[in-house]
Short mmCIF file of C-alpha atoms in Angstrom, two decimals:
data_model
loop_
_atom_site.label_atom_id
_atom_site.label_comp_id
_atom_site.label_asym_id
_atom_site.label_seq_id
_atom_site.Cartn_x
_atom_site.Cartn_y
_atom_site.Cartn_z
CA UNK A 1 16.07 13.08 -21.71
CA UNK A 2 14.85 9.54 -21.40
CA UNK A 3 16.01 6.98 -18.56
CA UNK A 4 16.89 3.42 -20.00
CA UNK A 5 14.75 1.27 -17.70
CA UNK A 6 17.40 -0.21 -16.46
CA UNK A 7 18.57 2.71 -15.04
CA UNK A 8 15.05 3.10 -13.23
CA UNK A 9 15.16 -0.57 -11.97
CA UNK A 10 18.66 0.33 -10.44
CA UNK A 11 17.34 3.56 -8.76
CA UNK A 12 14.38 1.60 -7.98
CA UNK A 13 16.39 -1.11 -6.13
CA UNK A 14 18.11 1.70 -4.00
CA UNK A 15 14.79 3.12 -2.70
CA UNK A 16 13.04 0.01 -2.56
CA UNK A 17 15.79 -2.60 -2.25
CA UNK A 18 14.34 -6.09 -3.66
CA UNK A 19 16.33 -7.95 -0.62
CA UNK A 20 13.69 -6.52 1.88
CA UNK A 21 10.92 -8.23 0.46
CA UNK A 22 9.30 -10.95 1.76
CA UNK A 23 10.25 -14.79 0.76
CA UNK A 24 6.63 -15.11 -0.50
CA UNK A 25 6.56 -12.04 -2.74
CA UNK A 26 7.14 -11.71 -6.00
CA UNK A 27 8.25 -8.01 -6.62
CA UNK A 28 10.60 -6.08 -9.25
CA UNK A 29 10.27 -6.45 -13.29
CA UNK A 30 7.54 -7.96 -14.44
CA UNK A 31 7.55 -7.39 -18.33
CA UNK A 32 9.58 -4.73 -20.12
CA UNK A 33 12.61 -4.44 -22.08
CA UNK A 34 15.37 -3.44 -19.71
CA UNK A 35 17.29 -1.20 -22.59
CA UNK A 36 14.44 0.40 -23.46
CA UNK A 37 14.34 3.91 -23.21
CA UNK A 38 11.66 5.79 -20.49
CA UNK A 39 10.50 9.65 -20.17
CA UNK A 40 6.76 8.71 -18.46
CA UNK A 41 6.04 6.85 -15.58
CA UNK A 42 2.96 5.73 -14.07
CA UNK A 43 1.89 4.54 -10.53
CA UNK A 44 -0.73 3.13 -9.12
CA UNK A 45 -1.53 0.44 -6.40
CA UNK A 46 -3.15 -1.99 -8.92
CA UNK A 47 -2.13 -3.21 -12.25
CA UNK A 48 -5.67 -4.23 -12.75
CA UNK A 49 -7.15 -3.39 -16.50
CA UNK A 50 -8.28 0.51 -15.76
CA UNK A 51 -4.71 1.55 -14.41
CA UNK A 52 -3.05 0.25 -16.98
CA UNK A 53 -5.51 1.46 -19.65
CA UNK A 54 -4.76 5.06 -18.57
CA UNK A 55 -0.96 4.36 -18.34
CA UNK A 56 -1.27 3.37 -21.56
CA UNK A 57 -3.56 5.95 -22.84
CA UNK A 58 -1.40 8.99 -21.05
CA UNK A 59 2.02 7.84 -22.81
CA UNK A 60 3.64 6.08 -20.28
CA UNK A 61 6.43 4.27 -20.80
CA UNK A 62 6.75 2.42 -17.38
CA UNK A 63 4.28 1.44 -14.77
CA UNK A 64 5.08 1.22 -11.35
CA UNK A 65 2.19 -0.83 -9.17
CA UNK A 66 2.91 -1.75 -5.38
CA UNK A 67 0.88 -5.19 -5.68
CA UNK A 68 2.28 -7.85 -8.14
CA UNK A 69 -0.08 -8.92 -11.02
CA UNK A 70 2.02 -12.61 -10.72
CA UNK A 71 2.15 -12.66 -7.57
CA UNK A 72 0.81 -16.07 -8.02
CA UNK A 73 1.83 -18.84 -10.50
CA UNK A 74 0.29 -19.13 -13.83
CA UNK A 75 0.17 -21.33 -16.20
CA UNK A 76 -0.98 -19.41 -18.83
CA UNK A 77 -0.97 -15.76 -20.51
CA UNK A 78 -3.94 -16.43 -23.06
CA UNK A 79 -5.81 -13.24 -23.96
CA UNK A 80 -8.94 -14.72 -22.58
CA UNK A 81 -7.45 -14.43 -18.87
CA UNK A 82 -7.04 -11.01 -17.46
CA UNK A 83 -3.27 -11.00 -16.08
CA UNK A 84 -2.46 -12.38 -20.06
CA UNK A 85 -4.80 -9.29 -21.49
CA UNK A 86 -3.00 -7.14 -19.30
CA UNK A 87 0.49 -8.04 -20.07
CA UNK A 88 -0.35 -8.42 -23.86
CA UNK A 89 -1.58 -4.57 -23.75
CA UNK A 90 1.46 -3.89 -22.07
CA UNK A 91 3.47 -5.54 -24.31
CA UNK A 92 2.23 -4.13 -27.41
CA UNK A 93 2.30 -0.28 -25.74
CA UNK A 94 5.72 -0.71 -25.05
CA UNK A 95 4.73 0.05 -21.61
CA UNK A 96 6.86 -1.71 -19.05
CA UNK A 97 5.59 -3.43 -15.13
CA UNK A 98 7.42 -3.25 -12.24
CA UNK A 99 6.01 -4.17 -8.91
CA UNK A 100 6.96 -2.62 -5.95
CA UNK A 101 5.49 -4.54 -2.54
CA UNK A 102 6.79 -5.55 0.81
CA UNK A 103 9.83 -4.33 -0.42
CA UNK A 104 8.09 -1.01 -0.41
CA UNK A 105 6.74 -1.67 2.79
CA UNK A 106 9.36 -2.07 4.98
CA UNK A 107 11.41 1.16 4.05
CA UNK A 108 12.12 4.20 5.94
CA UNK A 109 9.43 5.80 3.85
CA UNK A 110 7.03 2.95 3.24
CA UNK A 111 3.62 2.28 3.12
CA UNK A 112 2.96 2.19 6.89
CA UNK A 113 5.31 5.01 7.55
CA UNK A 114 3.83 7.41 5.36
CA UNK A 115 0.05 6.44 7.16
CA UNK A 116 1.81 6.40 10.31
CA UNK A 117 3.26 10.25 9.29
CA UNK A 118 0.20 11.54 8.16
CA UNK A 119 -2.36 10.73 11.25
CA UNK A 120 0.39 12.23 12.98
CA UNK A 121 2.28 9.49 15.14
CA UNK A 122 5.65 11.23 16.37
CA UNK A 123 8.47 8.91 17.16
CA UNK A 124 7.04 5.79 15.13
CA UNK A 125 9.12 2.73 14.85
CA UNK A 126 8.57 -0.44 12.93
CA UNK A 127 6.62 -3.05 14.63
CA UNK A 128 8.45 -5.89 13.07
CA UNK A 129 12.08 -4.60 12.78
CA UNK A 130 14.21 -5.43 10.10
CA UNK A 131 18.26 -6.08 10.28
CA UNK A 132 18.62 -2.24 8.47
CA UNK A 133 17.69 0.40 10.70
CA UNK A 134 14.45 1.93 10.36
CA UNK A 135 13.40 -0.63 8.32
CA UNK A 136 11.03 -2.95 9.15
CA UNK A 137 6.95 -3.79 8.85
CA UNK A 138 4.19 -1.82 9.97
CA UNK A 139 4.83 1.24 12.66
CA UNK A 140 3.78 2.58 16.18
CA UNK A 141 4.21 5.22 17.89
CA UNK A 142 2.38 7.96 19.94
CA UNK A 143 -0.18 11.06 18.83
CA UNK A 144 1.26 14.36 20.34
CA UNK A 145 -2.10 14.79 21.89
CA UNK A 146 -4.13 12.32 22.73
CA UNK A 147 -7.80 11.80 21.35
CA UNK A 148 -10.50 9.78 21.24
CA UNK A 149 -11.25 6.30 19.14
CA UNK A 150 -14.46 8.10 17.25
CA UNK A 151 -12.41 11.25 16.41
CA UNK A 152 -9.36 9.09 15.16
CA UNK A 153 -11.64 7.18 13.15
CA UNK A 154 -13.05 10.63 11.71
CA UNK A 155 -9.66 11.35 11.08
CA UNK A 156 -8.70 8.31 9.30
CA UNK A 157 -12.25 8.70 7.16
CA UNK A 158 -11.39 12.08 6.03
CA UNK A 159 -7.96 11.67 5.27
CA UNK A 160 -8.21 8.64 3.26
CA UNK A 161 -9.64 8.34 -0.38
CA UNK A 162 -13.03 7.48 -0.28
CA UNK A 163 -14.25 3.72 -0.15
CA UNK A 164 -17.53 1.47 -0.37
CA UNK A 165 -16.49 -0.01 2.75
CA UNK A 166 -15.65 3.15 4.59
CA UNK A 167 -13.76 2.99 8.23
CA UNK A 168 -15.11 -0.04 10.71
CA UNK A 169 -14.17 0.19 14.48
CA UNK A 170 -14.07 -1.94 17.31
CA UNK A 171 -14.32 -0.48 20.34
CA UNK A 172 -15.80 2.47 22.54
CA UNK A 173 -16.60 5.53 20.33
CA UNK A 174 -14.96 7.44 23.81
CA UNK A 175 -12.52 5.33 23.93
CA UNK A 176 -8.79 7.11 24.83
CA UNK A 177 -6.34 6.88 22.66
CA UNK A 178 -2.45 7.99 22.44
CA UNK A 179 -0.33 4.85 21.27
CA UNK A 180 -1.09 3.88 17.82
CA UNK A 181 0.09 0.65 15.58
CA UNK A 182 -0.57 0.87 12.22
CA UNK A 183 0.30 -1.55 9.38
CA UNK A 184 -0.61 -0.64 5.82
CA UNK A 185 -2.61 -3.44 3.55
CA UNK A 186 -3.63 -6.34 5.38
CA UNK A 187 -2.44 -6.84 8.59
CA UNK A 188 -4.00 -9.43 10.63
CA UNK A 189 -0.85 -11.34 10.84
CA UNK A 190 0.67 -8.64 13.51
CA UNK A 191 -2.49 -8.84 15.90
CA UNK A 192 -0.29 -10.85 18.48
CA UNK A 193 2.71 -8.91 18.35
CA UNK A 194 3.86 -7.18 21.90
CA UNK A 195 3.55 -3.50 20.20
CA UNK A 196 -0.14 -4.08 18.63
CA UNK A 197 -1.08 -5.59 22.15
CA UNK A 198 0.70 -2.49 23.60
CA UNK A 199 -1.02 -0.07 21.36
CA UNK A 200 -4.43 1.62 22.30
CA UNK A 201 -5.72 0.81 18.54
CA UNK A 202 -4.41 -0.84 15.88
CA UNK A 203 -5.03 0.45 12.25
CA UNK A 204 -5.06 -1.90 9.36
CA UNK A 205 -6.88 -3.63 5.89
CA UNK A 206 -8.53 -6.79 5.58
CA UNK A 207 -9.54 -7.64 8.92
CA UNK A 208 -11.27 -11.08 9.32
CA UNK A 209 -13.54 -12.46 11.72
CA UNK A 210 -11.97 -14.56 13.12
CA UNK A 211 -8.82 -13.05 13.99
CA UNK A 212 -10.58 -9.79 14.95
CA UNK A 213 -13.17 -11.10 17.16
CA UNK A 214 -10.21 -13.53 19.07
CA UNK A 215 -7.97 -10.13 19.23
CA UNK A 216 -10.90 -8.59 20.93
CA UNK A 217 -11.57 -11.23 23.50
CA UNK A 218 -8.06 -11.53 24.13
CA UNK A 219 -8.34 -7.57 24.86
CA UNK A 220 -11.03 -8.11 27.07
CA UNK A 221 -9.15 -10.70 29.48
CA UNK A 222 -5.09 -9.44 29.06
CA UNK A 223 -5.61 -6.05 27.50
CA UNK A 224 -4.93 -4.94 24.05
CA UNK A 225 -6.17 -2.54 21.43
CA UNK A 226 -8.97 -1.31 19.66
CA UNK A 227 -8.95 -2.22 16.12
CA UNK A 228 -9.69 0.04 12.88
CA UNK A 229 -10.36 -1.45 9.51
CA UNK A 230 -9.46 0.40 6.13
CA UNK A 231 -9.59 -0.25 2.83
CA UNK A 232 -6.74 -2.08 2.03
CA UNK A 233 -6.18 -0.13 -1.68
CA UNK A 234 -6.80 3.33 0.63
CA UNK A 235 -4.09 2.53 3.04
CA UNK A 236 -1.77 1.94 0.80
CA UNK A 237 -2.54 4.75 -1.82
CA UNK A 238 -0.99 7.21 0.28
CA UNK A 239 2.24 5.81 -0.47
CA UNK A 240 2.21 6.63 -3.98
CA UNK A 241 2.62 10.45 -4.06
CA UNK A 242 6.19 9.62 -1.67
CA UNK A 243 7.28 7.53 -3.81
CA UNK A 244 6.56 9.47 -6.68
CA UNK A 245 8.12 12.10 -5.19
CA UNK A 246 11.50 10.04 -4.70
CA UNK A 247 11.87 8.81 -8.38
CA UNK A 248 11.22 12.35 -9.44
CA UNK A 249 14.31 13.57 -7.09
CA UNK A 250 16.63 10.63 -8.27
CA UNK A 251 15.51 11.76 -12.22
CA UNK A 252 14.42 15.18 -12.44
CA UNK A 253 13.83 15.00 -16.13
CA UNK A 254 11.04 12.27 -16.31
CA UNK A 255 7.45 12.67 -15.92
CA UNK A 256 6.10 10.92 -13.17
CA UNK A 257 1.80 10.90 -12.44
CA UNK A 258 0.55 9.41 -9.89
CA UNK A 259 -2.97 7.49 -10.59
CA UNK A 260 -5.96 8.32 -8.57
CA UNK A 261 -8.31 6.09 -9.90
CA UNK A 262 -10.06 4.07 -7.31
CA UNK A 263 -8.91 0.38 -7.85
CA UNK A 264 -10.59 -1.26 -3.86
CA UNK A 265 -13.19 -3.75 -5.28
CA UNK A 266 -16.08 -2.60 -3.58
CA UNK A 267 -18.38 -0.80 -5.22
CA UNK A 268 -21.01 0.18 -2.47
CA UNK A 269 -22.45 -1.22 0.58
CA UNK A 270 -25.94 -1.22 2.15
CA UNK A 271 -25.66 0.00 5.53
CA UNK A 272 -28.86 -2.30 7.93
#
């Protein structure tokens, strides 16, 4: 039976409430017809033009990406510019967009929680805390045994999707390790934070330079933790098969895929 998307956008509200996103963001319906009806729904992390080609070409009525394709202003949807291509296509497949981002983050079983869950942190905690309990951004917590920088890295490489840019370390290969931070996406913004200067490494997308090297120096003099860079699409992609899993639960009688194209923008690197 099909779901009128408003329906969905109600359920969707409940497991990622639109209140928890941050001011900045720009989450929740993005084009669609709220009375129209839905039976397929698509997710991905990207509404980029190959996502929503195959959302599109697989019958899907609805596509759910975690980053917003207006995240940004515009001033224009012309054809000739990819977001207006994009929504155009959309449009004209009847397909609707809904964005789910930091307000998908910060949720019991949000992007960080679900990394944090699957390298095996037990009694992980946000590292920002929200006013609802549980809730909050990034996590850390502890590994029930403890191991060793190069062989969490190893972890982290095998259990992500495969990248270009691979898994990049700072720090001794020996290293000990047992308290881990992690924040899903890009993360540089938590680098000061008590519990990331607590952790023994600190797992996240889209490191810089800058802040990097400083959060290293700043190790070297006060303490503070290794650092391990992901892809910022692989970190993230994790998420989708939860939250897949939750909209199928809420409406047992639509067809939910999860994509697993590869949307990071890397395409290889040359190793010197």
């Amino acid at each position: 039976m099909p779901v009128p998307l408003a329906e969905l956008l109600a359920t969707i509200d409940r497991l990622w409430p639109l209140s928890g996103a941050e001011g900045w963001d720009a989450p929740g319906l993005v084009t669609g017809d709220p009375a129209a009806p839905v039976e397929r729904v698509h997710f991905a992390v990207d509404a980029v033009g190959a996502t929503v080609d195959e959302a599109i070409e697989q019958g899907a009525d609805l596509l759910i990406a975690h980053h917003p394709l207006l995240l940004r202003g515009v001033t224009s949807v012309a054809e000739d510019r990819y977001k207006g291509a994009i929504i155009a296509r959309l449009i004209r497949a009847d397909c609707a967009l809904v964005a789910a981002h930091t307000n998908a983050d910060v949720v019991e079983d949000g992007t960080s929680a679900v990394l944090a869950e699957a390298i095996g942190l037990t009694d992980a905690s946000p590292i920002v805390p929200s006013a609802t309990h549980g809730h909050g951004l990034g996590r850390v917590g502890r590994l029930a045994e403890s191991t060793t920088l190069g062989r969490l890295a190893r972890t982290l490489a095998d259990l992500l999707p495969p990248t270009a840019t691979g898994v990049r370390v700072a720090g001794g290969y020996d290293d000990p390790i047992q308290t881990v931070a992690v924040c899903g996406g890009a993360g540089d913004s938590l680098l000061a934070d008590p519990a990331v200067r607590g952790a023994d490494v600190y797992i996240t997308a889209d490191l810089r330079h800058h802040p990097a090297s400083e959060a290293r120096e700043q190790a070297a003099v006060a303490g503070g933790p290794a650092l391990i860079d992901v892809s910022h699409w692989a970190s993230e992609w994790l998420w989708l098969d939860r939250a897949a899993s939750q909209l199928r639960a809420a409406h047992p009688d639509l067809e939910v895929v999860v994509s697993d194209l590869r949307t990071d923008p890397w395409d290889f690197q040359v190793v010197q």
